[in-house]
PDB file of C-alpha atoms in Angstrom:
ATOM      1  CA  MET A1259      98.897  57.840 108.617  1.00  0.00           C
ATOM      2  CA  THR A1260      99.179  54.506 110.341  1.00  0.00           C
ATOM      3  CA  THR A1261      95.442  54.322 110.793  1.00  0.00           C
ATOM      4  CA  THR A1262      94.857  54.717 107.003  1.00  0.00           C
ATOM      5  CA  ALA A1263      97.586  52.172 105.849  1.00  0.00           C
ATOM      6  CA  LYS A1264      96.323  49.179 107.818  1.00  0.00           C
ATOM      7  CA  PRO A1265      93.055  48.654 105.838  1.00  0.00           C
ATOM      8  CA  THR A1266      94.936  48.578 102.478  1.00  0.00           C
ATOM      9  CA  LEU A1267      97.773  46.227 103.564  1.00  0.00           C
ATOM     10  CA  ALA A1268      95.536  43.678 105.266  1.00  0.00           C
ATOM     11  CA  PRO A1269      93.664  42.526 102.088  1.00  0.00           C
ATOM     12  CA  ARG A1270      96.952  42.262 100.196  1.00  0.00           C
ATOM     13  CA  ARG A1271      98.506  40.165 102.940  1.00  0.00           C
ATOM     14  CA  HIS A1272      95.418  37.974 102.983  1.00  0.00           C
ATOM     15  CA  VAL A1273      95.628  37.406  99.203  1.00  0.00           C
ATOM     16  CA  ALA A1274      99.351  36.651  99.442  1.00  0.00           C
ATOM     17  CA  ASN A1275      98.749  34.136 102.197  1.00  0.00           C
ATOM     18  CA  THR A1276      95.946  32.470 100.230  1.00  0.00           C
ATOM     19  CA  VAL A1277      98.146  32.133  97.130  1.00  0.00           C
ATOM     20  CA  SER A1278     101.049  30.841  99.215  1.00  0.00           C
ATOM     21  CA  ASN A1279      98.852  28.229 100.884  1.00  0.00           C
ATOM     22  CA  TRP A1280      97.440  27.127  97.513  1.00  0.00           C
ATOM     23  CA  VAL A1281     100.968  26.785  96.083  1.00  0.00           C
ATOM     24  CA  ASP A1282     102.065  24.741  99.109  1.00  0.00           C
ATOM     25  CA  ARG A1283      99.072  22.389  98.784  1.00  0.00           C
ATOM     26  CA  ASN A1284      99.562  21.861  95.034  1.00  0.00           C
ATOM     27  CA  LEU A1285     103.332  22.003  94.810  1.00  0.00           C
ATOM     28  CA  LYS A1286     103.625  18.476  93.340  1.00  0.00           C
ATOM     29  CA  TRP A1287     101.155  19.296  90.552  1.00  0.00           C
ATOM     30  CA  ILE A1288     102.814  22.626  89.745  1.00  0.00           C
ATOM     31  CA  PHE A1289     106.220  20.992  89.249  1.00  0.00           C
ATOM     32  CA  THR A1290     104.890  18.009  87.275  1.00  0.00           C
ATOM     33  CA  ALA A1291     102.346  19.922  85.143  1.00  0.00           C
ATOM     34  CA  PRO A1292     104.841  20.996  82.421  1.00  0.00           C
ATOM     35  CA  ALA A1293     106.103  17.415  82.013  1.00  0.00           C
ATOM     36  CA  ILE A1294     102.530  16.019  81.949  1.00  0.00           C
ATOM     37  CA  ALA A1295     101.476  18.631  79.364  1.00  0.00           C
ATOM     38  CA  PHE A1296     104.535  17.870  77.209  1.00  0.00           C
ATOM     39  CA  VAL A1297     103.958  14.095  77.272  1.00  0.00           C
ATOM     40  CA  ALA A1298     100.210  14.541  76.621  1.00  0.00           C
ATOM     41  CA  LEU A1299     101.014  16.743  73.627  1.00  0.00           C
ATOM     42  CA  LEU A1300     103.406  14.122  72.263  1.00  0.00           C
ATOM     43  CA  ILE A1301     100.619  11.506  72.471  1.00  0.00           C
ATOM     44  CA  ILE A1302      97.607  13.596  71.445  1.00  0.00           C
ATOM     45  CA  PHE A1303      99.139  15.298  68.408  1.00  0.00           C
ATOM     46  CA  PRO A1304     100.279  12.137  66.513  1.00  0.00           C
ATOM     47  CA  ILE A1305      96.991  10.354  67.208  1.00  0.00           C
ATOM     48  CA  GLY A1306      94.952  13.400  66.259  1.00  0.00           C
ATOM     49  CA  TYR A1307      96.915  13.901  63.027  1.00  0.00           C
ATOM     50  CA  THR A1308      96.561  10.195  62.155  1.00  0.00           C
ATOM     51  CA  VAL A1309      92.783  10.405  62.680  1.00  0.00           C
ATOM     52  CA  PHE A1310      92.715  13.491  60.479  1.00  0.00           C
ATOM     53  CA  LEU A1311      94.690  11.777  57.695  1.00  0.00           C
ATOM     54  CA  SER A1312      92.507   8.666  57.914  1.00  0.00           C
ATOM     55  CA  LEU A1313      89.488  10.733  56.808  1.00  0.00           C
ATOM     56  CA  THR A1314      91.228  11.987  53.656  1.00  0.00           C
ATOM     57  CA  ASP A1315      92.506  10.574  50.356  1.00  0.00           C
ATOM     58  CA  SER A1316      96.048  11.797  51.038  1.00  0.00           C
ATOM     59  CA  ALA A1317      98.529  10.002  48.771  1.00  0.00           C
ATOM     60  CA  SER A1318     101.887  10.412  47.045  1.00  0.00           C
ATOM     61  CA  SER A1319     102.873  13.343  49.291  1.00  0.00           C
ATOM     62  CA  VAL A1320     101.401  14.792  52.491  1.00  0.00           C
ATOM     63  CA  THR A1321     101.820  18.273  50.971  1.00  0.00           C
ATOM     64  CA  ARG A1322      99.683  17.353  47.943  1.00  0.00           C
ATOM     65  CA  PRO A1323      96.095  18.722  48.054  1.00  0.00           C
ATOM     66  CA  PHE A1324      93.633  16.133  49.306  1.00  0.00           C
ATOM     67  CA  ASP A1325      89.899  15.785  49.876  1.00  0.00           C
ATOM     68  CA  PHE A1326      87.897  14.605  52.857  1.00  0.00           C
ATOM     69  CA  ILE A1327      86.288  11.285  52.076  1.00  0.00           C
ATOM     70  CA  GLY A1328      84.763  10.490  55.458  1.00  0.00           C
ATOM     71  CA  PHE A1329      84.984   6.856  56.515  1.00  0.00           C
ATOM     72  CA  ASP A1330      85.687   5.454  53.032  1.00  0.00           C
ATOM     73  CA  ASN A1331      89.182   4.314  54.050  1.00  0.00           C
ATOM     74  CA  TYR A1332      87.772   2.419  57.029  1.00  0.00           C
ATOM     75  CA  ALA A1333      85.095   0.816  54.857  1.00  0.00           C
ATOM     76  CA  TYR A1334      87.766  -0.196  52.334  1.00  0.00           C
ATOM     77  CA  TRP A1335      89.865  -2.028  54.912  1.00  0.00           C
ATOM     78  CA  LEU A1336      86.976  -3.646  56.749  1.00  0.00           C
ATOM     79  CA  THR A1337      85.712  -5.145  53.473  1.00  0.00           C
ATOM     80  CA  ASP A1338      89.161  -6.167  52.210  1.00  0.00           C
ATOM     81  CA  VAL A1339      89.383  -9.964  52.458  1.00  0.00           C
ATOM     82  CA  THR A1340      92.586 -10.307  50.412  1.00  0.00           C
ATOM     83  CA  ARG A1341      95.072  -8.400  52.601  1.00  0.00           C
ATOM     84  CA  PHE A1342      93.464  -6.868  55.697  1.00  0.00           C
ATOM     85  CA  TRP A1343      91.614  -9.781  57.314  1.00  0.00           C
ATOM     86  CA  PRO A1344      94.386 -12.326  56.555  1.00  0.00           C
ATOM     87  CA  ALA A1345      96.820  -9.864  58.192  1.00  0.00           C
ATOM     88  CA  VAL A1346      94.484  -9.600  61.205  1.00  0.00           C
ATOM     89  CA  GLY A1347      94.468 -13.405  61.463  1.00  0.00           C
ATOM     90  CA  ARG A1348      98.275 -13.622  61.232  1.00  0.00           C
ATOM     91  CA  THR A1349      98.695 -10.883  63.854  1.00  0.00           C
ATOM     92  CA  ALA A1350      96.308 -12.665  66.236  1.00  0.00           C
ATOM     93  CA  TYR A1351      97.937 -16.059  65.568  1.00  0.00           C
ATOM     94  CA  PHE A1352     101.453 -14.694  66.004  1.00  0.00           C
ATOM     95  CA  THR A1353     100.569 -12.894  69.248  1.00  0.00           C
ATOM     96  CA  ALA A1354      98.586 -15.771  70.779  1.00  0.00           C
ATOM     97  CA  VAL A1355     101.097 -18.533  69.991  1.00  0.00           C
ATOM     98  CA  ALA A1356     104.201 -16.485  70.839  1.00  0.00           C
ATOM     99  CA  LEU A1357     102.677 -15.196  74.081  1.00  0.00           C
ATOM    100  CA  THR A1358     101.537 -18.666  75.185  1.00  0.00           C
ATOM    101  CA  LEU A1359     104.933 -20.243  74.516  1.00  0.00           C
ATOM    102  CA  GLU A1360     106.866 -17.394  76.105  1.00  0.00           C
ATOM    103  CA  LEU A1361     104.729 -17.447  79.252  1.00  0.00           C
ATOM    104  CA  GLY A1362     104.959 -21.237  79.492  1.00  0.00           C
ATOM    105  CA  PHE A1363     108.720 -21.490  78.951  1.00  0.00           C
ATOM    106  CA  GLY A1364     109.338 -18.341  80.989  1.00  0.00           C
ATOM    107  CA  LEU A1365     107.400 -19.660  83.974  1.00  0.00           C
ATOM    108  CA  ALA A1366     109.089 -23.080  83.837  1.00  0.00           C
ATOM    109  CA  ILE A1367     112.601 -21.618  83.600  1.00  0.00           C
ATOM    110  CA  ALA A1368     111.896 -18.994  86.275  1.00  0.00           C
ATOM    111  CA  LEU A1369     110.759 -21.742  88.674  1.00  0.00           C
ATOM    112  CA  LEU A1370     113.960 -23.695  87.940  1.00  0.00           C
ATOM    113  CA  LEU A1371     116.127 -20.623  88.537  1.00  0.00           C
ATOM    114  CA  ARG A1372     114.237 -19.646  91.694  1.00  0.00           C
ATOM    115  CA  LYS A1373     116.260 -21.903  93.963  1.00  0.00           C
ATOM    116  CA  THR A1374     119.942 -21.132  94.381  1.00  0.00           C
ATOM    117  CA  PHE A1375     122.443 -23.563  92.865  1.00  0.00           C
ATOM    118  CA  ARG A1376     126.103 -23.578  91.908  1.00  0.00           C
ATOM    119  CA  GLY A1377     126.775 -21.545  88.758  1.00  0.00           C
ATOM    120  CA  GLN A1378     123.344 -19.878  88.906  1.00  0.00           C
ATOM    121  CA  SER A1379     124.670 -16.425  87.966  1.00  0.00           C
ATOM    122  CA  ILE A1380     126.432 -17.810  84.860  1.00  0.00           C
ATOM    123  CA  VAL A1381     123.274 -19.619  83.749  1.00  0.00           C
ATOM    124  CA  ARG A1382     121.227 -16.444  84.192  1.00  0.00           C
ATOM    125  CA  VAL A1383     123.673 -14.429  82.080  1.00  0.00           C
ATOM    126  CA  PHE A1384     123.518 -16.980  79.226  1.00  0.00           C
ATOM    127  CA  ILE A1385     119.725 -17.086  79.334  1.00  0.00           C
ATOM    128  CA  LEU A1386     119.465 -13.305  79.158  1.00  0.00           C
ATOM    129  CA  LEU A1387     121.888 -12.929  76.229  1.00  0.00           C
ATOM    130  CA  PRO A1388     119.174 -13.031  73.476  1.00  0.00           C
ATOM    131  CA  LEU A1389     117.432 -10.116  75.182  1.00  0.00           C
ATOM    132  CA  VAL A1390     120.347  -7.738  74.652  1.00  0.00           C
ATOM    133  CA  ALA A1391     120.709  -8.463  70.919  1.00  0.00           C
ATOM    134  CA  THR A1392     118.984  -6.116  68.471  1.00  0.00           C
ATOM    135  CA  PRO A1393     115.978  -7.665  66.649  1.00  0.00           C
ATOM    136  CA  VAL A1394     117.490  -6.970  63.208  1.00  0.00           C
ATOM    137  CA  ALA A1395     120.736  -8.736  64.150  1.00  0.00           C
ATOM    138  CA  VAL A1396     118.693 -11.638  65.555  1.00  0.00           C
ATOM    139  CA  GLY A1397     116.667 -11.809  62.342  1.00  0.00           C
ATOM    140  CA  MET A1398     119.787 -11.864  60.159  1.00  0.00           C
ATOM    141  CA  MET A1399     121.402 -14.543  62.332  1.00  0.00           C
ATOM    142  CA  TRP A1400     118.373 -16.860  62.138  1.00  0.00           C
ATOM    143  CA  LEU A1401     117.981 -16.097  58.422  1.00  0.00           C
ATOM    144  CA  LEU A1402     121.400 -17.690  57.886  1.00  0.00           C
ATOM    145  CA  ILE A1403     120.667 -20.591  60.255  1.00  0.00           C
ATOM    146  CA  PHE A1404     117.368 -21.379  58.499  1.00  0.00           C
ATOM    147  CA  GLU A1405     118.734 -20.984  54.955  1.00  0.00           C
ATOM    148  CA  PRO A1406     117.292 -24.065  53.153  1.00  0.00           C
ATOM    149  CA  THR A1407     120.464 -25.198  51.315  1.00  0.00           C
ATOM    150  CA  ILE A1408     123.447 -24.325  53.498  1.00  0.00           C
ATOM    151  CA  GLY A1409     121.834 -23.325  56.801  1.00  0.00           C
ATOM    152  CA  PHE A1410     122.787 -25.081  60.038  1.00  0.00           C
ATOM    153  CA  ALA A1411     119.175 -26.089  60.784  1.00  0.00           C
ATOM    154  CA  ASN A1412     118.878 -28.331  57.724  1.00  0.00           C
ATOM    155  CA  VAL A1413     122.403 -29.690  58.208  1.00  0.00           C
ATOM    156  CA  LEU A1414     121.327 -30.769  61.691  1.00  0.00           C
ATOM    157  CA  MET A1415     118.048 -32.208  60.357  1.00  0.00           C
ATOM    158  CA  LYS A1416     119.905 -34.296  57.753  1.00  0.00           C
ATOM    159  CA  SER A1417     122.429 -35.535  60.305  1.00  0.00           C
ATOM    160  CA  LEU A1418     119.487 -36.798  62.385  1.00  0.00           C
ATOM    161  CA  GLY A1419     117.987 -38.534  59.341  1.00  0.00           C
ATOM    162  CA  LEU A1420     115.109 -36.038  59.085  1.00  0.00           C
ATOM    163  CA  PRO A1421     113.969 -34.312  55.864  1.00  0.00           C
ATOM    164  CA  ALA A1422     115.163 -30.761  55.202  1.00  0.00           C
ATOM    165  CA  GLN A1423     112.631 -27.989  55.696  1.00  0.00           C
ATOM    166  CA  LEU A1424     112.012 -24.688  53.944  1.00  0.00           C
ATOM    167  CA  TRP A1425     111.729 -22.839  57.277  1.00  0.00           C
ATOM    168  CA  LEU A1426     111.528 -19.099  56.494  1.00  0.00           C
ATOM    169  CA  SER A1427     111.235 -19.738  52.747  1.00  0.00           C
ATOM    170  CA  GLY A1428     108.121 -21.909  53.020  1.00  0.00           C
ATOM    171  CA  LYS A1429     104.668 -20.424  52.624  1.00  0.00           C
ATOM    172  CA  GLU A1430     103.235 -22.588  55.411  1.00  0.00           C
ATOM    173  CA  SER A1431     106.259 -22.638  57.723  1.00  0.00           C
ATOM    174  CA  ALA A1432     107.452 -19.016  57.558  1.00  0.00           C
ATOM    175  CA  LEU A1433     105.177 -17.565  60.253  1.00  0.00           C
ATOM    176  CA  ASN A1434     105.798 -20.452  62.664  1.00  0.00           C
ATOM    177  CA  THR A1435     109.557 -20.075  62.167  1.00  0.00           C
ATOM    178  CA  ILE A1436     109.312 -16.344  62.964  1.00  0.00           C
ATOM    179  CA  ILE A1437     107.317 -17.225  66.088  1.00  0.00           C
ATOM    180  CA  PHE A1438     110.164 -19.556  67.101  1.00  0.00           C
ATOM    181  CA  ILE A1439     112.654 -16.679  66.677  1.00  0.00           C
ATOM    182  CA  ASP A1440     110.441 -14.354  68.694  1.00  0.00           C
ATOM    183  CA  VAL A1441     110.115 -16.923  71.488  1.00  0.00           C
ATOM    184  CA  TRP A1442     113.897 -17.427  71.501  1.00  0.00           C
ATOM    185  CA  GLN A1443     114.526 -13.706  71.882  1.00  0.00           C
ATOM    186  CA  TRP A1444     111.791 -12.573  74.264  1.00  0.00           C
ATOM    187  CA  THR A1445     111.313 -15.485  76.670  1.00  0.00           C
ATOM    188  CA  PRO A1446     114.227 -14.117  78.767  1.00  0.00           C
ATOM    189  CA  MET A1447     112.220 -10.953  79.410  1.00  0.00           C
ATOM    190  CA  ILE A1448     109.361 -13.054  80.818  1.00  0.00           C
ATOM    191  CA  ILE A1449     111.884 -14.988  82.943  1.00  0.00           C
ATOM    192  CA  LEU A1450     113.265 -11.727  84.319  1.00  0.00           C
ATOM    193  CA  ILE A1451     109.800 -10.407  85.252  1.00  0.00           C
ATOM    194  CA  LEU A1452     108.669 -13.692  86.813  1.00  0.00           C
ATOM    195  CA  LEU A1453     111.888 -14.084  88.812  1.00  0.00           C
ATOM    196  CA  ALA A1454     111.233 -10.640  90.285  1.00  0.00           C
ATOM    197  CA  GLY A1455     107.672 -11.722  91.109  1.00  0.00           C
ATOM    198  CA  LEU A1456     108.801 -15.007  92.666  1.00  0.00           C
ATOM    199  CA  SER A1457     111.283 -13.183  94.895  1.00  0.00           C
ATOM    200  CA  THR A1458     108.405 -11.234  96.489  1.00  0.00           C
ATOM    201  CA  ILE A1459     106.352 -14.338  97.374  1.00  0.00           C
ATOM    202  CA  PRO A1460     106.706 -15.202 101.087  1.00  0.00           C
ATOM    203  CA  GLU A1461     107.909 -18.707 101.926  1.00  0.00           C
ATOM    204  CA  GLU A1462     105.437 -19.287 104.778  1.00  0.00           C
ATOM    205  CA  PRO A1463     102.391 -20.336 102.692  1.00  0.00           C
ATOM    206  CA  GLU A1464     104.435 -22.880 100.727  1.00  0.00           C
ATOM    207  CA  GLU A1465     106.028 -24.231 103.921  1.00  0.00           C
ATOM    208  CA  ALA A1466     102.573 -24.563 105.504  1.00  0.00           C
ATOM    209  CA  ALA A1467     101.323 -26.479 102.450  1.00  0.00           C
ATOM    210  CA  LEU A1468     104.413 -28.721 102.654  1.00  0.00           C
ATOM    211  CA  VAL A1469     103.668 -29.471 106.310  1.00  0.00           C
ATOM    212  CA  ASP A1470     100.080 -30.330 105.329  1.00  0.00           C
ATOM    213  CA  GLY A1471     101.413 -32.958 102.911  1.00  0.00           C
ATOM    214  CA  ALA A1472     100.934 -31.151  99.590  1.00  0.00           C
ATOM    215  CA  ASN A1473     103.144 -32.397  96.764  1.00  0.00           C
ATOM    216  CA  ALA A1474     105.144 -30.156  94.414  1.00  0.00           C
ATOM    217  CA  TRP A1475     102.340 -29.809  91.825  1.00  0.00           C
ATOM    218  CA  GLN A1476      99.733 -29.015  94.506  1.00  0.00           C
ATOM    219  CA  ARG A1477     101.998 -26.373  96.063  1.00  0.00           C
ATOM    220  CA  PHE A1478     102.543 -24.801  92.662  1.00  0.00           C
ATOM    221  CA  ARG A1479      98.873 -24.972  91.610  1.00  0.00           C
ATOM    222  CA  HIS A1480      97.284 -23.760  94.842  1.00  0.00           C
ATOM    223  CA  VAL A1481      99.994 -21.584  96.423  1.00  0.00           C
ATOM    224  CA  THR A1482     102.667 -20.289  94.033  1.00  0.00           C
ATOM    225  CA  LEU A1483     100.550 -19.729  90.920  1.00  0.00           C
ATOM    226  CA  PRO A1484      97.764 -17.684  92.619  1.00  0.00           C
ATOM    227  CA  LEU A1485     100.360 -15.509  94.376  1.00  0.00           C
ATOM    228  CA  LEU A1486     102.252 -15.059  91.095  1.00  0.00           C
ATOM    229  CA  MET A1487      99.144 -14.278  89.043  1.00  0.00           C
ATOM    230  CA  PRO A1488      99.412 -10.435  89.246  1.00  0.00           C
ATOM    231  CA  THR A1489     103.008 -10.589  87.975  1.00  0.00           C
ATOM    232  CA  LEU A1490     102.054 -13.121  85.294  1.00  0.00           C
ATOM    233  CA  GLY A1491      99.202 -10.853  84.153  1.00  0.00           C
ATOM    234  CA  ALA A1492     101.479  -7.822  83.961  1.00  0.00           C
ATOM    235  CA  ALA A1493     104.032  -9.806  81.935  1.00  0.00           C
ATOM    236  CA  ALA A1494     101.275 -11.017  79.578  1.00  0.00           C
ATOM    237  CA  ILE A1495     100.022  -7.475  78.968  1.00  0.00           C
ATOM    238  CA  LEU A1496     103.508  -6.054  78.367  1.00  0.00           C
ATOM    239  CA  ARG A1497     104.547  -8.867  76.039  1.00  0.00           C
ATOM    240  CA  SER A1498     101.258  -9.004  74.100  1.00  0.00           C
ATOM    241  CA  ILE A1499     101.543  -5.285  73.282  1.00  0.00           C
ATOM    242  CA  ASP A1500     105.065  -5.826  71.979  1.00  0.00           C
ATOM    243  CA  ALA A1501     104.195  -9.019  70.077  1.00  0.00           C
ATOM    244  CA  MET A1502     101.302  -7.369  68.235  1.00  0.00           C
ATOM    245  CA  LYS A1503     103.661  -4.607  67.081  1.00  0.00           C
ATOM    246  CA  THR A1504     106.466  -6.944  65.952  1.00  0.00           C
ATOM    247  CA  PHE A1505     108.083  -5.467  62.876  1.00  0.00           C
ATOM    248  CA  ASP A1506     111.879  -5.686  62.742  1.00  0.00           C
ATOM    249  CA  ILE A1507     112.244  -9.476  62.870  1.00  0.00           C
ATOM    250  CA  ILE A1508     109.618  -9.956  60.141  1.00  0.00           C
ATOM    251  CA  TYR A1509     111.142  -7.205  58.007  1.00  0.00           C
ATOM    252  CA  ALA A1510     114.675  -8.607  58.427  1.00  0.00           C
ATOM    253  CA  THR A1511     113.654 -12.160  57.515  1.00  0.00           C
ATOM    254  CA  LYS A1512     110.787 -11.733  55.029  1.00  0.00           C
ATOM    255  CA  GLY A1513     111.134  -8.220  53.613  1.00  0.00           C
ATOM    256  CA  ARG A1514     108.625  -5.390  53.307  1.00  0.00           C
ATOM    257  CA  ASN A1515     105.723  -7.470  52.017  1.00  0.00           C
ATOM    258  CA  GLY A1516     106.114 -10.269  54.559  1.00  0.00           C
ATOM    259  CA  GLY A1517     107.217 -12.697  51.839  1.00  0.00           C
ATOM    260  CA  SER A1518     106.441 -13.095  48.151  1.00  0.00           C
ATOM    261  CA  ASN A1519     102.955 -14.424  48.980  1.00  0.00           C
ATOM    262  CA  ASN A1520     102.459 -12.151  52.019  1.00  0.00           C
ATOM    263  CA  GLU A1521     102.638 -15.295  54.148  1.00  0.00           C
ATOM    264  CA  ALA A1522     104.104 -13.403  57.133  1.00  0.00           C
ATOM    265  CA  GLU A1523     102.385 -10.060  56.620  1.00  0.00           C
ATOM    266  CA  THR A1524     100.921  -8.754  59.881  1.00  0.00           C
ATOM    267  CA  LEU A1525      98.923  -5.557  60.392  1.00  0.00           C
ATOM    268  CA  ASN A1526     102.067  -3.632  61.260  1.00  0.00           C
ATOM    269  CA  MET A1527     103.793  -4.776  58.055  1.00  0.00           C
ATOM    270  CA  LEU A1528     100.687  -4.012  55.979  1.00  0.00           C
ATOM    271  CA  ALA A1529     100.459  -0.471  57.396  1.00  0.00           C
ATOM    272  CA  TYR A1530     104.163   0.121  56.708  1.00  0.00           C
ATOM    273  CA  ASN A1531     103.856  -1.148  53.149  1.00  0.00           C
ATOM    274  CA  GLU A1532     100.728   0.921  52.484  1.00  0.00           C
ATOM    275  CA  SER A1533     102.386   4.076  53.808  1.00  0.00           C
ATOM    276  CA  PHE A1534     106.028   3.874  52.684  1.00  0.00           C
ATOM    277  CA  GLY A1535     105.652   1.415  49.816  1.00  0.00           C
ATOM    278  CA  ASN A1536     102.462   2.604  48.127  1.00  0.00           C
ATOM    279  CA  SER A1537     102.478   6.163  49.580  1.00  0.00           C
ATOM    280  CA  GLN A1538      98.760   5.888  50.428  1.00  0.00           C
ATOM    281  CA  TYR A1539      98.847   7.918  53.612  1.00  0.00           C
ATOM    282  CA  GLY A1540      95.102   8.254  54.081  1.00  0.00           C
ATOM    283  CA  SER A1541      94.335   4.543  53.887  1.00  0.00           C
ATOM    284  CA  ALA A1542      97.480   3.701  55.914  1.00  0.00           C
ATOM    285  CA  ALA A1543      96.315   6.077  58.657  1.00  0.00           C
ATOM    286  CA  ALA A1544      92.880   4.392  58.704  1.00  0.00           C
ATOM    287  CA  LEU A1545      94.581   1.004  58.948  1.00  0.00           C
ATOM    288  CA  LEU A1546      96.681   2.199  61.882  1.00  0.00           C
ATOM    289  CA  MET A1547      93.599   3.498  63.691  1.00  0.00           C
ATOM    290  CA  LEU A1548      91.881   0.133  63.223  1.00  0.00           C
ATOM    291  CA  PHE A1549      95.051  -1.546  64.513  1.00  0.00           C
ATOM    292  CA  LEU A1550      95.071   0.760  67.548  1.00  0.00           C
ATOM    293  CA  THR A1551      91.423  -0.086  68.214  1.00  0.00           C
ATOM    294  CA  PHE A1552      92.191  -3.834  68.119  1.00  0.00           C
ATOM    295  CA  ILE A1553      95.091  -3.342  70.552  1.00  0.00           C
ATOM    296  CA  ILE A1554      92.909  -1.378  72.986  1.00  0.00           C
ATOM    297  CA  ILE A1555      90.194  -4.066  72.868  1.00  0.00           C
ATOM    298  CA  ILE A1556      92.695  -6.877  73.485  1.00  0.00           C
ATOM    299  CA  LEU A1557      94.355  -4.967  76.333  1.00  0.00           C
ATOM    300  CA  ALA A1558      90.964  -4.351  77.928  1.00  0.00           C
ATOM    301  CA  VAL A1559      90.222  -8.081  77.763  1.00  0.00           C
ATOM    302  CA  LEU A1560      93.630  -8.948  79.253  1.00  0.00           C
ATOM    303  CA  ALA A1561      93.179  -6.373  82.017  1.00  0.00           C
ATOM    304  CA  ILE A1562      89.791  -7.882  82.908  1.00  0.00           C
ATOM    305  CA  LEU A1563      91.261 -11.391  82.925  1.00  0.00           C
ATOM    306  CA  ARG A1564      94.177 -10.192  85.077  1.00  0.00           C
ATOM    307  CA  LYS A1565      91.746  -8.589  87.535  1.00  0.00           C
ATOM    308  CA  LYS A1566      89.763 -11.820  87.752  1.00  0.00           C
ATOM    309  CA  GLY A1567      92.999 -13.809  88.127  1.00  0.00           C
ATOM    310  CA  THR A1568      94.105 -11.782  91.138  1.00  0.00           C
ATOM    311  CA  ARG A1569      90.824 -12.585  92.873  1.00  0.00           C
ATOM    312  CA  VAL A1570      91.359 -16.365  92.588  1.00  0.00           C
TER     313      VAL A1570
END
């Protein structure tokens, strides 16, 4: 009996060992696969459904019967010069100006806070306070400050002998005022990221440059800035994504349409208004897909610039 059992048990043991070895080699993928599949499903399904809606004339209700109209929604937006392209310009202007100011102020303040000084922890706490406030609360606070008749901003302007401004109420000044609010709130995040980056830079290169007679600007330009460039690039990518999607501050200060003349209407606001205001789900979905395409293109450009910056 023993001579007949050995040939049947050996293949089974071999298969069991093979499976056990495969499980041991791929244990990390087996445990993470459910989480990866779940996250992928959460990303793929909304994007896929938005693409599907963008090819239809869905309106009024998503349960209402609709027809496939191909790329008509995309053609409509790409030829719309009254709302779409002005919103693209405002989104690009808002992102570029806000990002430039936040990176500039953030870098300057981070360099000042890099060295230890008395009361440094208290100063850091005060600088980071705007970051912890909710955007809607920030918008409401600045809406009161920039109120043209009784707001503190115009009271201060008059006390300095300067003319009062319309600020958020002005057609020409509204977007710049919102940029100011955005810079006030999000520059602390850039400071936080850059301070973390500065803490990782070794002191030896800067000390060597100091011994060689380099002044403060030369040490910053040729030593600190190149070493900080990867962190600066990462901060620029993170903040640009968030700036392009800015919604709550604009909604809190200018309403759903971005003002009575749409003077602060960005792509995000336009998509919201088209979907929840006009209930045009098909065209809103097409607009969102165009918006997503713009974001991907800009991120690709920033990633290329960041890669080139790290090689300097």
